[in-house]
mmCIF file of C-alpha atoms (C1' of nucleotides) in Angstrom:
data_model
loop_
_atom_site.group_PDB
_atom_site.id
_atom_site.type_symbol
_atom_site.label_atom_id
_atom_site.label_comp_id
_atom_site.label_asym_id
_atom_site.label_seq_id
_atom_site.Cartn_x
_atom_site.Cartn_y
_atom_site.Cartn_z
ATOM 1 C CA MET A 253 16.308 8.860 -12.099
ATOM 2 C CA ALA A 254 18.489 6.245 -10.440
ATOM 3 C CA GLY A 255 20.989 7.829 -8.106
ATOM 4 C CA ILE A 256 19.208 11.181 -8.046
ATOM 5 C CA CYS A 257 17.873 12.561 -4.769
ATOM 6 C CA LEU A 258 14.295 13.634 -4.170
ATOM 7 C CA ALA A 259 15.136 17.327 -3.815
ATOM 8 C CA ASP A 260 16.370 17.370 -7.402
ATOM 9 C CA ILE A 261 13.208 15.751 -8.725
ATOM 10 C CA ALA A 262 11.113 18.141 -6.634
ATOM 11 C CA ARG A 263 12.905 21.190 -8.021
ATOM 12 C CA ASP A 264 12.338 20.059 -11.605
ATOM 13 C CA ASN A 265 8.636 19.711 -10.868
ATOM 14 C CA GLN A 266 8.379 22.869 -8.765
ATOM 15 C CA ILE A 267 7.259 20.922 -5.746
ATOM 16 C CA GLU A 268 8.294 21.767 -2.176
ATOM 17 C CA VAL A 269 10.060 19.181 -0.041
ATOM 18 C CA PRO A 270 8.376 18.509 3.324
ATOM 19 C CA VAL A 271 10.480 18.291 6.495
ATOM 20 C CA ASP A 272 9.141 14.793 7.171
ATOM 21 C CA LEU A 273 6.365 12.590 5.794
ATOM 22 C CA ARG A 274 4.060 12.547 8.815
ATOM 23 C CA ARG A 275 1.570 14.794 7.073
ATOM 24 C CA ASP A 276 2.728 13.954 3.564
ATOM 25 C CA LYS A 277 2.655 10.178 3.485
ATOM 26 C CA GLY A 278 2.008 9.961 -0.222
ATOM 27 C CA TRP A 279 4.518 12.657 -1.158
ATOM 28 C CA VAL A 280 7.230 10.435 -2.600
ATOM 29 C CA GLY A 281 4.772 8.470 -4.703
ATOM 30 C CA GLN A 282 3.148 11.576 -6.089
ATOM 31 C CA LEU A 283 6.508 13.175 -6.795
ATOM 32 C CA ILE A 284 7.573 10.219 -8.911
ATOM 33 C CA GLU A 285 4.187 10.144 -10.645
ATOM 34 C CA SER A 286 4.670 13.773 -11.540
ATOM 35 C CA GLU A 287 8.172 13.181 -12.835
ATOM 36 C CA LEU A 288 7.111 10.233 -14.971
ATOM 37 C CA GLY A 289 3.822 11.696 -16.104
ATOM 38 C CA ALA A 290 1.435 9.134 -14.647
ATOM 39 C CA LEU A 291 -2.191 9.819 -15.524
ATOM 40 C CA ALA A 292 -4.554 7.764 -13.376
ATOM 41 C CA GLY A 293 -4.990 10.359 -10.657
ATOM 42 C CA SER A 294 -7.298 8.909 -8.042
ATOM 43 C CA LYS A 295 -9.012 6.542 -10.435
ATOM 44 C CA PRO A 296 -8.861 2.833 -9.622
ATOM 45 C CA GLU A 297 -6.675 2.104 -12.631
ATOM 46 C CA GLN A 298 -3.126 1.302 -13.456
ATOM 47 C CA ASP A 299 -0.934 4.389 -13.542
ATOM 48 C CA PHE A 300 0.076 3.815 -17.133
ATOM 49 C CA LEU A 301 -3.059 2.285 -18.596
ATOM 50 C CA HIS A 302 -1.701 2.380 -22.111
ATOM 51 C CA LEU A 303 1.285 0.334 -20.990
ATOM 52 C CA GLY A 304 -0.550 -1.854 -18.497
ATOM 53 C CA VAL A 305 1.873 -0.749 -15.813
ATOM 54 C CA GLU A 306 1.295 0.197 -12.179
ATOM 55 C CA LEU A 307 3.828 2.523 -10.555
ATOM 56 C CA LYS A 308 4.849 1.974 -6.953
ATOM 57 C CA THR A 309 7.557 3.628 -4.927
ATOM 58 C CA ILE A 310 8.953 1.485 -2.143
ATOM 59 C CA PRO A 311 10.934 2.763 0.844
ATOM 60 C CA ILE A 312 14.119 0.791 1.473
ATOM 61 C CA ASP A 313 16.854 0.767 4.093
ATOM 62 C CA HIS A 314 20.607 0.883 3.483
ATOM 63 C CA ASN A 315 20.614 -2.822 2.668
ATOM 64 C CA GLY A 316 17.917 -2.481 0.068
ATOM 65 C CA LYS A 317 15.287 -4.070 2.283
ATOM 66 C CA PRO A 318 11.757 -2.639 2.213
ATOM 67 C CA LEU A 319 10.894 -0.630 5.315
ATOM 68 C CA GLU A 320 7.140 -0.853 4.886
ATOM 69 C CA THR A 321 4.435 -3.093 3.509
ATOM 70 C CA THR A 322 3.052 -2.022 0.139
ATOM 71 C CA TYR A 323 -0.527 -0.878 -0.216
ATOM 72 C CA VAL A 324 -2.252 -2.385 -3.253
ATOM 73 C CA THR A 325 -5.957 -1.492 -3.272
ATOM 74 C CA VAL A 326 -9.050 -1.185 -1.137
ATOM 75 C CA ALA A 327 -10.803 -4.457 -0.436
ATOM 76 C CA PRO A 328 -14.400 -4.940 -1.594
ATOM 77 C CA LEU A 329 -16.527 -5.901 1.423
ATOM 78 C CA THR A 330 -19.938 -6.261 -0.244
ATOM 79 C CA ASN A 331 -21.297 -7.365 -3.622
ATOM 80 C CA ILE A 332 -18.531 -9.873 -3.972
ATOM 81 C CA GLN A 333 -20.623 -12.783 -5.185
ATOM 82 C CA GLY A 334 -19.151 -14.198 -8.357
ATOM 83 C CA MET A 335 -15.928 -12.285 -7.955
ATOM 84 C CA THR A 336 -12.841 -14.209 -9.006
ATOM 85 C CA TRP A 337 -9.097 -13.756 -8.675
ATOM 86 C CA GLU A 338 -8.755 -13.001 -12.363
ATOM 87 C CA ASN A 339 -11.238 -10.148 -12.294
ATOM 88 C CA SER A 340 -10.090 -8.720 -8.977
ATOM 89 C CA LEU A 341 -8.487 -5.320 -8.595
ATOM 90 C CA VAL A 342 -5.478 -6.881 -6.875
ATOM 91 C CA TYR A 343 -4.847 -9.172 -9.826
ATOM 92 C CA HIS A 344 -5.053 -6.374 -12.354
ATOM 93 C CA LYS A 345 -2.893 -3.932 -10.435
ATOM 94 C CA LEU A 346 -0.161 -6.502 -9.892
ATOM 95 C CA GLN A 347 -0.028 -7.742 -13.477
ATOM 96 C CA ARG A 348 2.914 -5.436 -14.125
ATOM 97 C CA VAL A 349 4.494 -3.086 -11.621
ATOM 98 C CA LEU A 350 7.309 -0.595 -12.011
ATOM 99 C CA TRP A 351 8.934 -0.596 -8.571
ATOM 100 C CA VAL A 352 10.883 2.530 -7.758
ATOM 101 C CA PRO A 353 13.021 1.988 -4.641
ATOM 102 C CA VAL A 354 13.668 5.127 -2.604
ATOM 103 C CA GLU A 355 15.789 5.493 0.514
ATOM 104 C CA GLY A 356 13.291 5.715 3.327
ATOM 105 C CA GLU A 357 15.145 5.793 6.611
ATOM 106 C CA ARG A 358 13.909 8.624 8.787
ATOM 107 C CA SER A 359 17.494 9.576 9.619
ATOM 108 C CA ILE A 360 17.929 10.762 6.033
ATOM 109 C CA PRO A 361 16.351 14.171 5.309
ATOM 110 C CA VAL A 362 13.512 13.687 2.807
ATOM 111 C CA GLY A 363 15.146 15.813 0.134
ATOM 112 C CA GLN A 364 18.419 13.920 0.374
ATOM 113 C CA ARG A 365 16.887 10.489 -0.060
ATOM 114 C CA ARG A 366 18.089 8.863 -3.259
ATOM 115 C CA ILE A 367 16.201 6.919 -5.860
ATOM 116 C CA GLY A 368 17.404 3.427 -6.681
ATOM 117 C CA THR A 369 17.244 1.410 -9.871
ATOM 118 C CA PRO A 370 13.609 0.908 -10.927
ATOM 119 C CA ILE A 371 12.441 -2.642 -11.540
ATOM 120 C CA LEU A 372 9.742 -3.652 -14.013
ATOM 121 C CA TRP A 373 8.180 -6.747 -12.504
ATOM 122 C CA GLN A 374 5.564 -9.330 -13.376
ATOM 123 C CA PRO A 375 4.621 -12.053 -10.909
ATOM 124 C CA ASN A 376 6.240 -15.387 -11.676
ATOM 125 C CA ARG A 377 4.314 -18.624 -11.371
ATOM 126 C CA ASP A 378 5.029 -19.066 -7.675
ATOM 127 C CA GLN A 379 4.295 -15.484 -6.775
ATOM 128 C CA ALA A 380 1.042 -15.544 -8.716
ATOM 129 C CA ARG A 381 0.002 -18.700 -6.928
ATOM 130 C CA GLN A 382 0.786 -17.254 -3.498
ATOM 131 C CA LEU A 383 -1.105 -14.066 -4.234
ATOM 132 C CA GLN A 384 -4.127 -15.918 -5.526
ATOM 133 C CA GLN A 385 -4.185 -18.274 -2.559
ATOM 134 C CA ASP A 386 -4.077 -15.457 -0.016
ATOM 135 C CA TRP A 387 -6.615 -13.398 -1.923
ATOM 136 C CA GLU A 388 -9.076 -16.272 -2.161
ATOM 137 C CA GLU A 389 -8.706 -17.135 1.505
ATOM 138 C CA ILE A 390 -9.264 -13.570 2.622
ATOM 139 C CA MET A 391 -12.163 -12.987 0.243
ATOM 140 C CA GLU A 392 -13.866 -16.133 1.468
ATOM 141 C CA LEU A 393 -13.690 -14.885 5.045
ATOM 142 C CA ILE A 394 -15.141 -11.559 3.917
ATOM 143 C CA ALA A 395 -17.942 -13.395 2.112
ATOM 144 C CA LEU A 396 -18.671 -15.359 5.287
ATOM 145 C CA GLY A 397 -19.088 -12.129 7.220
ATOM 146 C CA LYS A 398 -15.876 -12.494 9.177
ATOM 147 C CA VAL A 399 -14.159 -9.321 8.040
ATOM 148 C CA ASP A 400 -13.908 -8.005 11.593
ATOM 149 C CA LYS A 401 -12.172 -11.226 12.613
ATOM 150 C CA ILE A 402 -9.490 -11.001 9.938
ATOM 151 C CA SER A 403 -6.154 -9.669 11.198
ATOM 152 C CA ALA A 404 -3.002 -8.745 9.343
ATOM 153 C CA ARG A 405 -1.652 -12.194 10.269
ATOM 154 C CA HIS A 406 -3.819 -13.876 7.669
ATOM 155 C CA GLY A 407 -2.060 -14.481 4.393
ATOM 156 C CA GLU A 408 1.516 -15.362 3.591
ATOM 157 C CA VAL A 409 2.300 -12.556 1.149
ATOM 158 C CA LEU A 410 -0.909 -10.544 0.958
ATOM 159 C CA GLN A 411 -2.582 -9.164 4.064
ATOM 160 C CA LEU A 412 -5.752 -7.259 4.932
ATOM 161 C CA ARG A 413 -5.397 -4.172 7.118
ATOM 162 C CA PRO A 414 -7.365 -1.011 7.899
ATOM 163 C CA LYS A 415 -7.300 1.560 5.109
ATOM 164 C CA ALA A 416 -9.181 4.614 6.255
ATOM 165 C CA ALA A 417 -8.905 8.132 7.613
ATOM 166 C CA ASN A 418 -9.091 6.595 11.101
ATOM 167 C CA SER A 419 -10.561 3.708 13.048
ATOM 168 C CA LYS A 420 -13.986 5.369 13.215
ATOM 169 C CA ALA A 421 -14.538 5.412 9.466
ATOM 170 C CA LEU A 422 -17.286 3.024 8.404
ATOM 171 C CA THR A 423 -18.321 1.254 5.252
ATOM 172 C CA GLU A 424 -20.766 -1.510 4.487
ATOM 173 C CA SER A 425 -19.667 -5.110 4.866
ATOM 174 C CA ILE A 426 -21.226 -8.541 5.115
ATOM 175 C CA ALA A 427 -22.364 -9.717 8.553
ATOM 176 C CA GLU A 428 -22.156 -13.349 9.690
ATOM 177 C CA ASP A 429 -25.866 -13.814 9.116
ATOM 178 C CA GLY A 430 -25.540 -12.468 5.599
ATOM 179 C CA SER A 431 -27.041 -9.069 6.302
ATOM 180 C CA ILE A 432 -25.263 -5.737 5.894
ATOM 181 C CA GLN A 433 -23.260 -4.283 8.764
ATOM 182 C CA LEU A 434 -20.718 -1.487 9.123
ATOM 183 C CA SER A 435 -16.987 -2.063 9.404
ATOM 184 C CA ASN A 436 -13.745 -0.118 9.225
ATOM 185 C CA PRO A 437 -12.644 -0.045 5.552
ATOM 186 C CA ARG A 438 -9.800 -2.417 4.648
ATOM 187 C CA GLY A 439 -7.096 -2.572 2.052
ATOM 188 C CA PHE A 440 -4.815 -5.252 0.633
ATOM 189 C CA TYR A 441 -1.116 -4.892 1.370
ATOM 190 C CA LEU A 442 1.945 -6.840 0.200
ATOM 191 C CA LYS A 443 4.060 -8.044 3.103
ATOM 192 C CA ILE A 444 7.689 -6.999 3.352
ATOM 193 C CA ASN A 445 9.159 -10.458 2.742
ATOM 194 C CA PHE A 446 7.352 -10.629 -0.585
ATOM 195 C CA THR A 447 8.520 -7.277 -1.936
ATOM 196 C CA GLN A 448 11.973 -7.969 -0.566
ATOM 197 C CA GLN A 449 12.136 -11.045 -2.793
ATOM 198 C CA ILE A 450 11.032 -9.047 -5.799
ATOM 199 C CA LEU A 451 13.842 -6.566 -5.285
ATOM 200 C CA ALA A 452 16.387 -9.283 -4.536
ATOM 201 C CA ASN A 453 15.487 -11.323 -7.615
ATOM 202 C CA ALA A 454 15.957 -8.295 -9.815
ATOM 203 C CA PHE A 455 19.595 -8.133 -8.853
ATOM 204 C CA SER A 456 20.443 -11.819 -9.072
ATOM 205 C "C1'" DA B 271 13.110 -4.655 16.073
ATOM 206 C "C1'" DA B 272 9.266 -6.374 13.828
ATOM 207 C "C1'" DG B 273 4.660 -6.363 12.762
ATOM 208 C "C1'" DT B 274 -0.044 -4.836 13.201
ATOM 209 C "C1'" DG B 275 -3.430 -1.450 13.483
ATOM 210 C "C1'" DA B 276 -4.026 3.622 12.896
ATOM 211 C "C1'" DT B 277 -3.517 7.602 10.446
ATOM 212 C "C1'" DC B 278 -2.599 11.867 7.008
ATOM 213 C "C1'" DA B 279 -3.486 14.688 2.592
ATOM 214 C "C1'" DT B 280 -6.145 15.343 -1.415
ATOM 215 C "C1'" DA B 281 -9.672 14.835 -5.299
ATOM 216 C "C1'" DG B 282 -14.163 13.782 -6.675
ATOM 217 C "C1'" DC C 98 -17.508 8.117 1.686
ATOM 218 C "C1'" DT C 99 -14.130 6.048 -1.819
ATOM 219 C "C1'" DA C 100 -9.993 5.883 -3.991
ATOM 220 C "C1'" DT C 101 -5.398 7.672 -4.896
ATOM 221 C "C1'" DG C 102 -0.576 8.074 -2.710
ATOM 222 C "C1'" DA C 103 1.530 5.683 1.418
ATOM 223 C "C1'" DT C 104 4.022 6.065 6.365
ATOM 224 C "C1'" DC C 105 3.284 6.584 11.225
ATOM 225 C "C1'" DA C 106 3.392 4.842 15.759
ATOM 226 C "C1'" DC C 107 1.920 1.795 19.194
ATOM 227 C "C1'" DT C 108 2.061 -3.055 20.773
ATOM 228 C "C1'" DT C 109 4.236 -7.194 21.161
#
DNA sequence: AAGTGATCATAG
DNA sequence: CTATGATCACTT
């Protein structure tokens, strides 16, 4: 697919190209899933379970730098006692990722955006350590009932941010006194500097 | 311009 | 609502 533009992939899959992504934010990802035959659908599993590979498209600028953070998974806000890094959803999803860079600048019409060279990545020792450290720190705050005090500034490479239809959506979380309260759902995201390093390392 | 918080579509 | 796919858009 490298070098091909999205309109070509869309035509092959009989999918229409939207004018912009405001109402089609997951369009590029789903287009590539369709092209590659990913099977997970909306299940919380790796896209290619049989290969142990997660597929992620990543929007880049003309210098190859990511334009956005990368969503990983929803964050569990209750029933997290006994949960460890090794059995977390973040750990499993990031075991192996096929990154598919796609031009993402809004000045380029969606259909004309080109696909870059895909990168099959596994976290190296340092990356794994950074991810685990951030995950454990964030999960501890959640366990202590401080989810509503966590901002996207926490974490060096992994951050916690809202992941919901809007700011009014509610889900159960742990309160500071240990009881159940309602909070805006959150998700884990990889910060731009981290994914930028992944892409850079692949070409060095 | 970067970074954080908010949001959009869809399936089950 | 939860989970998938993410990008938008406002604030700093």
